[in-house]
Amino acid sequence: MSLPRIAPLAVLTAVVASVGCTSGATARPPQAASARAPVELAPVVVSPYSDAELAAEFERARALLLADKAREAAPLFDRLVRLAPDGEVAPPSLFNAGLAHEALGDRALAAERYREVARRFPDHAVARGALFRLARGAAALERWPELVEVARRLLGLGDLSVLEAIEARGALALGLVEQDLVDEAARQIGLARDLIEAHRLGEAGKPPLELAQVSFALGEVRRRRSEAITFVPAPPDFAEALERRCQGLLDAQSAYTEAMRSLDAHWSAMAGYRIGQLYKELHRDVMQVPPPPSADTPRKKQLFEGAMRLRYRVLLEKGQKMLAGTVRLGDRTGEAPSWVLRARDAQREIELSLADEQAALARLPFTEAELLAALDALKTEAPRRP
């Protein structure tokens, strides 16, 4: 990690106003003087340390950070900002404090430091890096409006490298899609993917980490478009609607899997959870399909129910497998705890659903062979109507 060095500090000077005296013959009455409006002066923070002492303290904190001693470095950088809030040590100290808090796992506090750099010192050399790290923090903290705002600021810099432009557009797309602005997000993903394809990035080996966010955002766009296809009320052509829903699921899963190729624990946990949810939500929706008109007796309705349970139980099993892998990843790495917690909760829900499916099948007065025969009949009838 290369951290910014500081130049010799400017000497803080105080300006003292002097008041002259006039002769007694021309002195104004006391009441005229009292009519003057009071003059408000901005407070001046004077550091009890010299420039050389502040510079030495900065280097000490910097050495601790480089030695992976973030817990010791973080309070030193924060203290330097308090001692010289407008001095030359302030911008790099804020930025390094963000790095230290991030290393300690406190993304929210790190984001505060990066945000302060971008707000107070937008023209400083560390502001660019602070914006990128703020964008990553906003994505991890799921602060979608802020992610969109920061991403637009990044794109406004105008001198971005290829990977920086890809990361900024991926961040913008993610912030947009999570606020249901799916079409606008898809446009940003298209621009990012054009850059990826033009420079043949990620074609061999592990792709750059900047590509993971684009792939995850693409998965989110495909997921939302897929889950817009529902089955209640029953569509005119159930089989065609189910085919589109399943294809959308597979397309979203492909994008999420591409995000996992970065081997980043955070993006992998997010993607793994989403894939598990895809199967869980499809099972929920498809099990709401009403019986077809031909199921006009209680027995036929039960056969339809059993056939559907038998046929689509595999969706729960696939979702459970993906969520179990996500939980294992989180236990091994300790990364993305919020997403791993969601995966663990969803895994428990699927386990309960599988138990309910098994119990419901056991209550039906049919053998598995009879249900399989009903399932074959269902497949034959499905192209016309569920």
mmCIF file of C-alpha atoms in Angstrom:
data_model
loop_
_atom_site.group_PDB
_atom_site.id
_atom_site.type_symbol
_atom_site.label_atom_id
_atom_site.label_comp_id
_atom_site.label_asym_id
_atom_site.label_seq_id
_atom_site.Cartn_x
_atom_site.Cartn_y
_atom_site.Cartn_z
ATOM 1 C CA MET A 1 0.000 0.000 0.000
ATOM 2 C CA SER A 2 1.431 3.343 -1.036
ATOM 3 C CA LEU A 3 0.216 6.172 1.094
ATOM 4 C CA PRO A 4 0.608 9.882 0.295
ATOM 5 C CA ARG A 5 3.534 11.702 1.849
ATOM 6 C CA ILE A 6 3.087 15.208 3.144
ATOM 7 C CA ALA A 7 4.981 18.345 2.269
ATOM 8 C CA PRO A 8 6.374 20.674 4.958
ATOM 9 C CA LEU A 9 3.506 22.286 6.772
ATOM 10 C CA ALA A 10 2.595 25.937 6.377
ATOM 11 C CA VAL A 11 2.966 28.062 9.493
ATOM 12 C CA LEU A 12 -0.344 29.053 11.038
ATOM 13 C CA THR A 13 -0.511 32.838 11.530
ATOM 14 C CA ALA A 14 -3.001 34.897 13.516
ATOM 15 C CA VAL A 15 -4.167 38.324 12.352
ATOM 16 C CA VAL A 16 -4.780 40.840 15.155
ATOM 17 C CA ALA A 17 -6.846 43.961 14.415
ATOM 18 C CA SER A 18 -5.555 47.263 15.934
ATOM 19 C CA VAL A 19 -7.781 50.176 16.959
ATOM 20 C CA GLY A 20 -6.504 53.847 16.677
ATOM 21 C CA CYS A 21 -7.421 56.848 19.023
ATOM 22 C CA THR A 22 -8.771 60.230 18.010
ATOM 23 C CA SER A 23 -8.576 63.562 19.896
ATOM 24 C CA GLY A 24 -11.096 64.264 22.594
ATOM 25 C CA ALA A 25 -12.488 67.296 20.661
ATOM 26 C CA THR A 26 -13.780 65.111 17.861
ATOM 27 C CA ALA A 27 -14.871 62.145 19.923
ATOM 28 C CA ARG A 28 -18.331 60.794 19.157
ATOM 29 C CA PRO A 29 -20.954 60.390 21.860
ATOM 30 C CA PRO A 30 -20.890 57.005 23.516
ATOM 31 C CA GLN A 31 -24.346 56.152 22.153
ATOM 32 C CA ALA A 32 -23.118 56.458 18.527
ATOM 33 C CA ALA A 33 -20.348 53.961 19.096
ATOM 34 C CA SER A 34 -22.732 51.504 20.695
ATOM 35 C CA ALA A 35 -24.897 51.533 17.547
ATOM 36 C CA ARG A 36 -22.256 49.701 15.526
ATOM 37 C CA ALA A 37 -23.069 46.071 14.584
ATOM 38 C CA PRO A 38 -20.842 43.462 16.289
ATOM 39 C CA VAL A 39 -18.173 41.839 14.114
ATOM 40 C CA GLU A 40 -18.219 37.993 14.105
ATOM 41 C CA LEU A 41 -14.895 36.268 13.523
ATOM 42 C CA ALA A 42 -14.485 32.657 12.426
ATOM 43 C CA PRO A 43 -12.966 30.427 15.117
ATOM 44 C CA VAL A 44 -9.313 29.573 14.625
ATOM 45 C CA VAL A 45 -8.066 26.159 15.693
ATOM 46 C CA VAL A 46 -4.487 26.400 16.889
ATOM 47 C CA SER A 47 -2.606 23.129 17.213
ATOM 48 C CA PRO A 48 -0.415 22.744 20.304
ATOM 49 C CA TYR A 49 2.066 20.859 18.106
ATOM 50 C CA SER A 50 4.531 22.216 15.577
ATOM 51 C CA ASP A 51 4.452 21.281 11.924
ATOM 52 C CA ALA A 52 7.441 19.000 12.415
ATOM 53 C CA GLU A 53 5.744 17.210 15.327
ATOM 54 C CA LEU A 54 2.551 16.687 13.311
ATOM 55 C CA ALA A 55 4.567 15.339 10.385
ATOM 56 C CA ALA A 56 6.431 12.957 12.668
ATOM 57 C CA GLU A 57 3.188 11.709 14.224
ATOM 58 C CA PHE A 58 1.721 11.162 10.738
ATOM 59 C CA GLU A 59 4.733 9.066 9.732
ATOM 60 C CA ARG A 60 4.449 7.032 12.924
ATOM 61 C CA ALA A 61 0.784 6.282 12.225
ATOM 62 C CA ARG A 62 1.586 5.528 8.604
ATOM 63 C CA ALA A 63 4.289 3.047 9.611
ATOM 64 C CA LEU A 64 1.828 1.267 11.906
ATOM 65 C CA LEU A 65 -0.723 1.007 9.096
ATOM 66 C CA LEU A 66 1.874 -0.397 6.705
ATOM 67 C CA ALA A 67 2.806 -2.931 9.383
ATOM 68 C CA ASP A 68 -0.840 -4.149 9.483
ATOM 69 C CA LYS A 69 -1.369 -2.574 12.901
ATOM 70 C CA ALA A 70 -4.623 -0.868 11.969
ATOM 71 C CA ARG A 71 -5.967 -0.882 15.513
ATOM 72 C CA GLU A 72 -3.058 1.274 16.692
ATOM 73 C CA ALA A 73 -2.963 3.437 13.562
ATOM 74 C CA ALA A 74 -6.658 4.382 13.364
ATOM 75 C CA PRO A 75 -6.861 6.531 16.533
ATOM 76 C CA LEU A 76 -3.591 8.273 15.664
ATOM 77 C CA PHE A 77 -4.877 9.354 12.261
ATOM 78 C CA ASP A 78 -8.197 10.466 13.769
ATOM 79 C CA ARG A 79 -6.302 12.479 16.393
ATOM 80 C CA LEU A 80 -4.199 14.193 13.737
ATOM 81 C CA VAL A 81 -7.371 15.363 11.998
ATOM 82 C CA ARG A 82 -8.622 16.841 15.275
ATOM 83 C CA LEU A 83 -5.306 18.560 15.978
ATOM 84 C CA ALA A 84 -4.933 20.095 12.515
ATOM 85 C CA PRO A 85 -8.343 19.913 10.774
ATOM 86 C CA ASP A 86 -7.253 22.268 7.995
ATOM 87 C CA GLY A 87 -3.579 21.436 7.911
ATOM 88 C CA GLU A 88 -1.653 19.469 5.333
ATOM 89 C CA VAL A 89 -1.884 16.314 7.407
ATOM 90 C CA ALA A 90 -5.718 16.383 7.426
ATOM 91 C CA PRO A 91 -6.543 14.926 3.955
ATOM 92 C CA PRO A 92 -4.067 12.001 4.052
ATOM 93 C CA SER A 93 -4.891 11.371 7.714
ATOM 94 C CA LEU A 94 -8.608 11.145 6.932
ATOM 95 C CA PHE A 95 -7.931 8.811 4.023
ATOM 96 C CA ASN A 96 -5.572 6.603 6.027
ATOM 97 C CA ALA A 97 -8.036 6.545 8.925
ATOM 98 C CA GLY A 98 -10.573 5.194 6.457
ATOM 99 C CA LEU A 99 -8.135 2.473 5.397
ATOM 100 C CA ALA A 100 -7.481 1.574 9.016
ATOM 101 C CA HIS A 101 -11.154 1.382 9.988
ATOM 102 C CA GLU A 102 -11.863 -0.619 6.851
ATOM 103 C CA ALA A 103 -9.124 -3.075 7.796
ATOM 104 C CA LEU A 104 -10.777 -3.404 11.212
ATOM 105 C CA GLY A 105 -14.077 -4.320 9.544
ATOM 106 C CA ASP A 106 -15.895 -1.085 10.343
ATOM 107 C CA ARG A 107 -17.096 -0.144 6.863
ATOM 108 C CA ALA A 108 -19.515 2.490 8.147
ATOM 109 C CA LEU A 109 -16.810 4.432 9.990
ATOM 110 C CA ALA A 110 -14.428 4.029 7.057
ATOM 111 C CA ALA A 111 -17.107 5.441 4.739
ATOM 112 C CA GLU A 112 -17.447 8.465 7.024
ATOM 113 C CA ARG A 113 -13.734 9.208 6.647
ATOM 114 C CA TYR A 114 -13.763 8.820 2.856
ATOM 115 C CA ARG A 115 -16.891 10.944 2.610
ATOM 116 C CA GLU A 116 -15.185 13.687 4.633
ATOM 117 C CA VAL A 117 -12.186 13.645 2.294
ATOM 118 C CA ALA A 118 -14.429 14.005 -0.756
ATOM 119 C CA ARG A 119 -16.458 16.795 0.857
ATOM 120 C CA ARG A 120 -13.688 18.900 2.401
ATOM 121 C CA PHE A 121 -10.760 18.248 0.094
ATOM 122 C CA PRO A 122 -12.199 17.455 -3.364
ATOM 123 C CA ASP A 123 -9.058 18.669 -5.155
ATOM 124 C CA HIS A 124 -6.540 16.802 -3.027
ATOM 125 C CA ALA A 125 -4.568 13.898 -4.481
ATOM 126 C CA VAL A 126 -6.253 11.398 -2.133
ATOM 127 C CA ALA A 127 -9.808 12.465 -3.064
ATOM 128 C CA ARG A 128 -9.952 10.185 -6.097
ATOM 129 C CA GLY A 129 -9.082 7.090 -4.099
ATOM 130 C CA ALA A 130 -11.481 8.163 -1.362
ATOM 131 C CA LEU A 131 -14.357 8.318 -3.862
ATOM 132 C CA PHE A 132 -13.675 4.815 -5.170
ATOM 133 C CA ARG A 133 -13.452 3.418 -1.663
ATOM 134 C CA LEU A 134 -16.602 5.284 -0.654
ATOM 135 C CA ALA A 135 -18.410 3.689 -3.606
ATOM 136 C CA ARG A 136 -17.291 0.217 -2.501
ATOM 137 C CA GLY A 137 -18.362 0.956 1.046
ATOM 138 C CA ALA A 138 -21.773 2.230 -0.079
ATOM 139 C CA ALA A 139 -22.297 -0.980 -2.079
ATOM 140 C CA ALA A 140 -21.299 -3.163 0.876
ATOM 141 C CA LEU A 141 -23.540 -1.152 3.226
ATOM 142 C CA GLU A 142 -26.385 -1.190 0.662
ATOM 143 C CA ARG A 143 -26.659 2.597 0.619
ATOM 144 C CA TRP A 144 -27.994 2.682 -2.908
ATOM 145 C CA PRO A 145 -28.780 6.410 -3.347
ATOM 146 C CA GLU A 146 -25.298 7.320 -2.118
ATOM 147 C CA LEU A 147 -23.781 4.699 -4.414
ATOM 148 C CA VAL A 148 -25.491 6.310 -7.404
ATOM 149 C CA GLU A 149 -24.344 9.787 -6.335
ATOM 150 C CA VAL A 150 -20.718 8.735 -5.839
ATOM 151 C CA ALA A 151 -20.642 6.734 -9.071
ATOM 152 C CA ARG A 152 -21.852 9.749 -11.040
ATOM 153 C CA ARG A 153 -19.098 11.850 -9.433
ATOM 154 C CA LEU A 154 -16.544 9.262 -10.472
ATOM 155 C CA LEU A 155 -17.790 9.227 -14.053
ATOM 156 C CA GLY A 156 -17.541 13.006 -14.046
ATOM 157 C CA LEU A 157 -13.799 12.898 -13.403
ATOM 158 C CA GLY A 158 -13.194 12.433 -17.106
ATOM 159 C CA ASP A 159 -9.737 10.850 -16.927
ATOM 160 C CA LEU A 160 -10.630 7.370 -15.732
ATOM 161 C CA SER A 161 -8.638 4.316 -16.695
ATOM 162 C CA VAL A 162 -10.502 1.435 -18.347
ATOM 163 C CA LEU A 163 -10.868 -0.501 -15.088
ATOM 164 C CA GLU A 164 -11.897 2.640 -13.210
ATOM 165 C CA ALA A 165 -14.587 3.382 -15.793
ATOM 166 C CA ILE A 166 -15.842 -0.213 -15.571
ATOM 167 C CA GLU A 167 -15.984 -0.034 -11.788
ATOM 168 C CA ALA A 168 -17.789 3.319 -11.821
ATOM 169 C CA ARG A 169 -20.406 2.128 -14.313
ATOM 170 C CA GLY A 170 -20.860 -1.115 -12.414
ATOM 171 C CA ALA A 171 -21.406 0.842 -9.198
ATOM 172 C CA LEU A 172 -23.918 3.121 -10.912
ATOM 173 C CA ALA A 173 -25.764 0.144 -12.393
ATOM 174 C CA LEU A 174 -25.953 -1.632 -9.045
ATOM 175 C CA GLY A 175 -27.258 1.441 -7.250
ATOM 176 C CA LEU A 176 -29.889 1.963 -9.952
ATOM 177 C CA VAL A 177 -31.153 -1.615 -10.172
ATOM 178 C CA GLU A 178 -31.518 -1.890 -6.405
ATOM 179 C CA GLN A 179 -33.835 1.119 -6.617
ATOM 180 C CA ASP A 180 -35.930 -0.600 -9.320
ATOM 181 C CA LEU A 181 -34.477 1.531 -12.128
ATOM 182 C CA VAL A 182 -33.885 -1.627 -14.150
ATOM 183 C CA ASP A 183 -33.730 -0.234 -17.681
ATOM 184 C CA GLU A 184 -31.350 2.583 -16.748
ATOM 185 C CA ALA A 185 -29.163 0.083 -14.899
ATOM 186 C CA ALA A 186 -29.134 -2.180 -17.957
ATOM 187 C CA ARG A 187 -27.820 0.689 -20.082
ATOM 188 C CA GLN A 188 -24.910 1.276 -17.720
ATOM 189 C CA ILE A 189 -24.130 -2.446 -17.678
ATOM 190 C CA GLY A 190 -24.111 -2.437 -21.468
ATOM 191 C CA LEU A 191 -21.548 0.388 -21.510
ATOM 192 C CA ALA A 192 -19.375 -1.427 -18.963
ATOM 193 C CA ARG A 193 -19.561 -4.711 -20.867
ATOM 194 C CA ASP A 194 -18.579 -2.936 -24.090
ATOM 195 C CA LEU A 195 -15.355 -1.864 -22.371
ATOM 196 C CA ILE A 196 -14.806 -5.358 -20.964
ATOM 197 C CA GLU A 197 -15.227 -6.988 -24.366
ATOM 198 C CA ALA A 198 -13.187 -4.356 -26.196
ATOM 199 C CA HIS A 199 -10.210 -4.959 -23.899
ATOM 200 C CA ARG A 200 -10.808 -8.725 -23.600
ATOM 201 C CA LEU A 201 -10.838 -8.534 -19.825
ATOM 202 C CA GLY A 202 -11.476 -11.648 -17.764
ATOM 203 C CA GLU A 203 -11.253 -14.049 -20.682
ATOM 204 C CA ALA A 204 -8.492 -16.114 -19.114
ATOM 205 C CA GLY A 205 -7.952 -16.854 -15.454
ATOM 206 C CA LYS A 206 -9.417 -14.907 -12.578
ATOM 207 C CA PRO A 207 -11.105 -11.714 -13.835
ATOM 208 C CA PRO A 208 -10.213 -8.332 -12.307
ATOM 209 C CA LEU A 209 -12.239 -7.533 -9.202
ATOM 210 C CA GLU A 210 -13.785 -4.500 -10.926
ATOM 211 C CA LEU A 211 -15.711 -6.889 -13.201
ATOM 212 C CA ALA A 212 -17.466 -8.639 -10.300
ATOM 213 C CA GLN A 213 -19.754 -5.700 -9.571
ATOM 214 C CA VAL A 214 -20.800 -5.458 -13.222
ATOM 215 C CA SER A 215 -21.623 -9.180 -13.305
ATOM 216 C CA PHE A 216 -23.586 -9.003 -10.057
ATOM 217 C CA ALA A 217 -25.551 -5.976 -11.295
ATOM 218 C CA LEU A 218 -26.311 -7.883 -14.508
ATOM 219 C CA GLY A 219 -27.584 -10.774 -12.405
ATOM 220 C CA GLU A 220 -29.831 -8.362 -10.516
ATOM 221 C CA VAL A 221 -31.284 -6.960 -13.758
ATOM 222 C CA ARG A 222 -31.968 -10.453 -15.099
ATOM 223 C CA ARG A 223 -33.407 -11.613 -11.772
ATOM 224 C CA ARG A 224 -35.866 -8.741 -11.565
ATOM 225 C CA ARG A 225 -36.987 -9.194 -15.159
ATOM 226 C CA SER A 226 -37.380 -12.945 -14.659
ATOM 227 C CA GLU A 227 -39.381 -12.602 -11.444
ATOM 228 C CA ALA A 228 -41.755 -10.183 -13.164
ATOM 229 C CA ILE A 229 -43.137 -13.288 -14.920
ATOM 230 C CA THR A 230 -45.743 -14.717 -12.549
ATOM 231 C CA PHE A 231 -48.367 -17.449 -12.812
ATOM 232 C CA VAL A 232 -51.338 -15.992 -10.948
ATOM 233 C CA PRO A 233 -53.567 -15.336 -12.733
ATOM 234 C CA ALA A 234 -52.621 -18.240 -14.979
ATOM 235 C CA PRO A 235 -51.042 -17.012 -18.225
ATOM 236 C CA PRO A 236 -52.675 -18.077 -21.512
ATOM 237 C CA ASP A 237 -49.697 -20.319 -22.273
ATOM 238 C CA PHE A 238 -48.310 -21.614 -19.002
ATOM 239 C CA ALA A 239 -45.542 -23.671 -20.574
ATOM 240 C CA GLU A 240 -44.208 -20.692 -22.541
ATOM 241 C CA ALA A 241 -44.349 -18.416 -19.484
ATOM 242 C CA LEU A 242 -42.593 -21.030 -17.342
ATOM 243 C CA GLU A 243 -39.952 -21.475 -20.029
ATOM 244 C CA ARG A 244 -39.225 -17.722 -20.037
ATOM 245 C CA ARG A 245 -39.123 -17.604 -16.246
ATOM 246 C CA CYS A 246 -36.711 -20.542 -16.088
ATOM 247 C CA GLN A 247 -34.518 -19.110 -18.825
ATOM 248 C CA GLY A 248 -34.390 -15.825 -16.942
ATOM 249 C CA LEU A 249 -33.348 -17.725 -13.828
ATOM 250 C CA LEU A 250 -30.559 -19.495 -15.692
ATOM 251 C CA ASP A 251 -29.372 -16.236 -17.276
ATOM 252 C CA ALA A 252 -29.285 -14.522 -13.867
ATOM 253 C CA GLN A 253 -27.478 -17.498 -12.351
ATOM 254 C CA SER A 254 -24.879 -17.296 -15.122
ATOM 255 C CA ALA A 255 -24.197 -13.627 -14.306
ATOM 256 C CA TYR A 256 -23.979 -14.294 -10.560
ATOM 257 C CA THR A 257 -21.616 -17.198 -11.207
ATOM 258 C CA GLU A 258 -19.431 -14.887 -13.282
ATOM 259 C CA ALA A 259 -19.244 -12.524 -10.290
ATOM 260 C CA MET A 260 -18.021 -15.466 -8.212
ATOM 261 C CA ARG A 261 -15.101 -15.999 -10.591
ATOM 262 C CA SER A 262 -13.394 -12.992 -9.020
ATOM 263 C CA LEU A 263 -12.893 -15.204 -5.934
ATOM 264 C CA ASP A 264 -13.829 -12.240 -3.734
ATOM 265 C CA ALA A 265 -15.620 -13.513 -0.629
ATOM 266 C CA HIS A 266 -18.015 -10.564 -0.433
ATOM 267 C CA TRP A 267 -19.260 -10.745 -4.027
ATOM 268 C CA SER A 268 -19.365 -14.536 -3.849
ATOM 269 C CA ALA A 269 -21.557 -14.448 -0.739
ATOM 270 C CA MET A 270 -23.912 -11.928 -2.329
ATOM 271 C CA ALA A 271 -24.124 -13.958 -5.545
ATOM 272 C CA GLY A 272 -24.562 -17.281 -3.747
ATOM 273 C CA TYR A 273 -27.436 -15.920 -1.695
ATOM 274 C CA ARG A 274 -29.141 -14.510 -4.775
ATOM 275 C CA ILE A 275 -28.894 -17.816 -6.667
ATOM 276 C CA GLY A 276 -30.424 -19.676 -3.731
ATOM 277 C CA GLN A 277 -33.235 -17.123 -3.632
ATOM 278 C CA LEU A 278 -33.874 -17.524 -7.363
ATOM 279 C CA TYR A 279 -34.794 -21.176 -6.902
ATOM 280 C CA LYS A 280 -36.741 -20.547 -3.714
ATOM 281 C CA GLU A 281 -38.842 -17.797 -5.304
ATOM 282 C CA LEU A 282 -39.506 -19.814 -8.461
ATOM 283 C CA HIS A 283 -40.739 -22.731 -6.342
ATOM 284 C CA ARG A 284 -43.031 -20.396 -4.394
ATOM 285 C CA ASP A 285 -44.509 -18.878 -7.532
ATOM 286 C CA VAL A 286 -44.969 -22.082 -9.498
ATOM 287 C CA MET A 287 -46.690 -23.802 -6.571
ATOM 288 C CA GLN A 288 -49.369 -21.092 -6.689
ATOM 289 C CA VAL A 289 -50.498 -22.265 -10.135
ATOM 290 C CA PRO A 290 -54.182 -23.267 -9.932
ATOM 291 C CA PRO A 291 -55.315 -26.714 -11.148
ATOM 292 C CA PRO A 292 -56.293 -26.931 -14.835
ATOM 293 C CA PRO A 293 -59.966 -27.127 -15.852
ATOM 294 C CA SER A 294 -59.578 -30.856 -16.460
ATOM 295 C CA ALA A 295 -58.937 -31.380 -12.720
ATOM 296 C CA ASP A 296 -62.661 -31.283 -12.040
ATOM 297 C CA THR A 297 -62.873 -33.772 -9.171
ATOM 298 C CA PRO A 298 -61.275 -33.818 -5.703
ATOM 299 C CA ARG A 299 -59.174 -36.824 -6.728
ATOM 300 C CA LYS A 300 -57.850 -35.103 -9.849
ATOM 301 C CA LYS A 301 -57.081 -31.955 -7.876
ATOM 302 C CA GLN A 302 -55.068 -34.042 -5.399
ATOM 303 C CA LEU A 303 -53.229 -35.737 -8.249
ATOM 304 C CA PHE A 304 -52.364 -32.334 -9.704
ATOM 305 C CA GLU A 305 -51.117 -31.118 -6.330
ATOM 306 C CA GLY A 306 -48.961 -34.210 -5.810
ATOM 307 C CA ALA A 307 -47.541 -34.067 -9.326
ATOM 308 C CA MET A 308 -46.591 -30.399 -8.888
ATOM 309 C CA ARG A 309 -44.952 -31.080 -5.535
ATOM 310 C CA LEU A 310 -43.019 -34.006 -6.960
ATOM 311 C CA ARG A 311 -41.946 -32.121 -10.052
ATOM 312 C CA TYR A 312 -40.818 -28.854 -8.493
ATOM 313 C CA ARG A 313 -39.316 -30.069 -5.231
ATOM 314 C CA VAL A 314 -35.995 -30.106 -7.071
ATOM 315 C CA LEU A 315 -36.048 -26.281 -7.103
ATOM 316 C CA LEU A 316 -35.879 -26.230 -3.317
ATOM 317 C CA GLU A 317 -33.079 -28.792 -3.351
ATOM 318 C CA LYS A 318 -31.023 -26.707 -5.782
ATOM 319 C CA GLY A 319 -31.571 -23.571 -3.722
ATOM 320 C CA GLN A 320 -30.633 -25.367 -0.524
ATOM 321 C CA LYS A 321 -27.390 -26.616 -2.047
ATOM 322 C CA MET A 322 -26.324 -23.129 -3.167
ATOM 323 C CA LEU A 323 -27.213 -21.518 0.169
ATOM 324 C CA ALA A 324 -25.336 -24.219 2.095
ATOM 325 C CA GLY A 325 -22.225 -23.436 0.037
ATOM 326 C CA THR A 326 -22.629 -19.727 0.749
ATOM 327 C CA VAL A 327 -22.879 -20.345 4.487
ATOM 328 C CA ARG A 328 -19.741 -22.499 4.400
ATOM 329 C CA LEU A 329 -17.907 -19.729 2.544
ATOM 330 C CA GLY A 330 -18.935 -17.184 5.162
ATOM 331 C CA ASP A 331 -17.896 -19.445 8.018
ATOM 332 C CA ARG A 332 -14.509 -19.972 6.392
ATOM 333 C CA THR A 333 -13.728 -16.351 5.496
ATOM 334 C CA GLY A 334 -15.740 -14.269 7.959
ATOM 335 C CA GLU A 335 -16.616 -11.933 5.071
ATOM 336 C CA ALA A 336 -20.009 -10.384 4.197
ATOM 337 C CA PRO A 337 -21.641 -11.334 7.507
ATOM 338 C CA SER A 338 -24.987 -9.727 6.641
ATOM 339 C CA TRP A 339 -25.306 -11.688 3.391
ATOM 340 C CA VAL A 340 -24.190 -14.909 5.053
ATOM 341 C CA LEU A 341 -26.792 -14.375 7.762
ATOM 342 C CA ARG A 342 -29.458 -13.976 5.090
ATOM 343 C CA ALA A 343 -28.216 -17.143 3.408
ATOM 344 C CA ARG A 344 -28.411 -19.034 6.697
ATOM 345 C CA ASP A 345 -31.976 -17.808 7.322
ATOM 346 C CA ALA A 346 -33.030 -18.711 3.763
ATOM 347 C CA GLN A 347 -31.420 -22.128 4.139
ATOM 348 C CA ARG A 348 -33.516 -22.802 7.248
ATOM 349 C CA GLU A 349 -36.651 -21.678 5.417
ATOM 350 C CA ILE A 350 -35.926 -24.084 2.561
ATOM 351 C CA GLU A 351 -35.297 -26.936 4.983
ATOM 352 C CA LEU A 352 -38.712 -26.287 6.526
ATOM 353 C CA SER A 353 -40.293 -26.096 3.076
ATOM 354 C CA LEU A 354 -38.760 -29.415 2.069
ATOM 355 C CA ALA A 355 -40.107 -31.008 5.246
ATOM 356 C CA ASP A 356 -43.552 -29.567 4.490
ATOM 357 C CA GLU A 357 -43.377 -30.918 0.923
ATOM 358 C CA GLN A 358 -42.475 -34.379 2.172
ATOM 359 C CA ALA A 359 -45.298 -34.341 4.718
ATOM 360 C CA ALA A 360 -47.819 -33.123 2.137
ATOM 361 C CA LEU A 361 -46.833 -35.886 -0.286
ATOM 362 C CA ALA A 362 -47.151 -38.470 2.477
ATOM 363 C CA ARG A 363 -50.715 -37.319 3.221
ATOM 364 C CA LEU A 364 -51.904 -37.847 -0.346
ATOM 365 C CA PRO A 365 -53.643 -41.205 -1.051
ATOM 366 C CA PHE A 366 -51.369 -42.017 -3.997
ATOM 367 C CA THR A 367 -48.273 -44.045 -4.637
ATOM 368 C CA GLU A 368 -45.236 -42.434 -6.223
ATOM 369 C CA ALA A 369 -46.001 -44.382 -9.424
ATOM 370 C CA GLU A 370 -49.451 -42.824 -9.594
ATOM 371 C CA LEU A 371 -48.005 -39.365 -9.059
ATOM 372 C CA LEU A 372 -45.425 -39.957 -11.772
ATOM 373 C CA ALA A 373 -48.192 -40.960 -14.163
ATOM 374 C CA ALA A 374 -50.073 -37.780 -13.260
ATOM 375 C CA LEU A 375 -46.876 -35.858 -13.833
ATOM 376 C CA ASP A 376 -46.571 -37.297 -17.349
ATOM 377 C CA ALA A 377 -50.144 -36.248 -18.033
ATOM 378 C CA LEU A 378 -49.383 -32.784 -16.705
ATOM 379 C CA LYS A 379 -46.421 -32.466 -19.074
ATOM 380 C CA THR A 380 -48.659 -33.399 -22.003
ATOM 381 C CA GLU A 381 -51.323 -30.884 -21.051
ATOM 382 C CA ALA A 382 -49.002 -28.050 -20.017
ATOM 383 C CA PRO A 383 -48.482 -26.530 -23.509
ATOM 384 C CA ARG A 384 -52.219 -25.776 -23.630
ATOM 385 C CA ARG A 385 -52.964 -24.619 -20.111
ATOM 386 C CA PRO A 386 -51.799 -25.441 -16.573
#
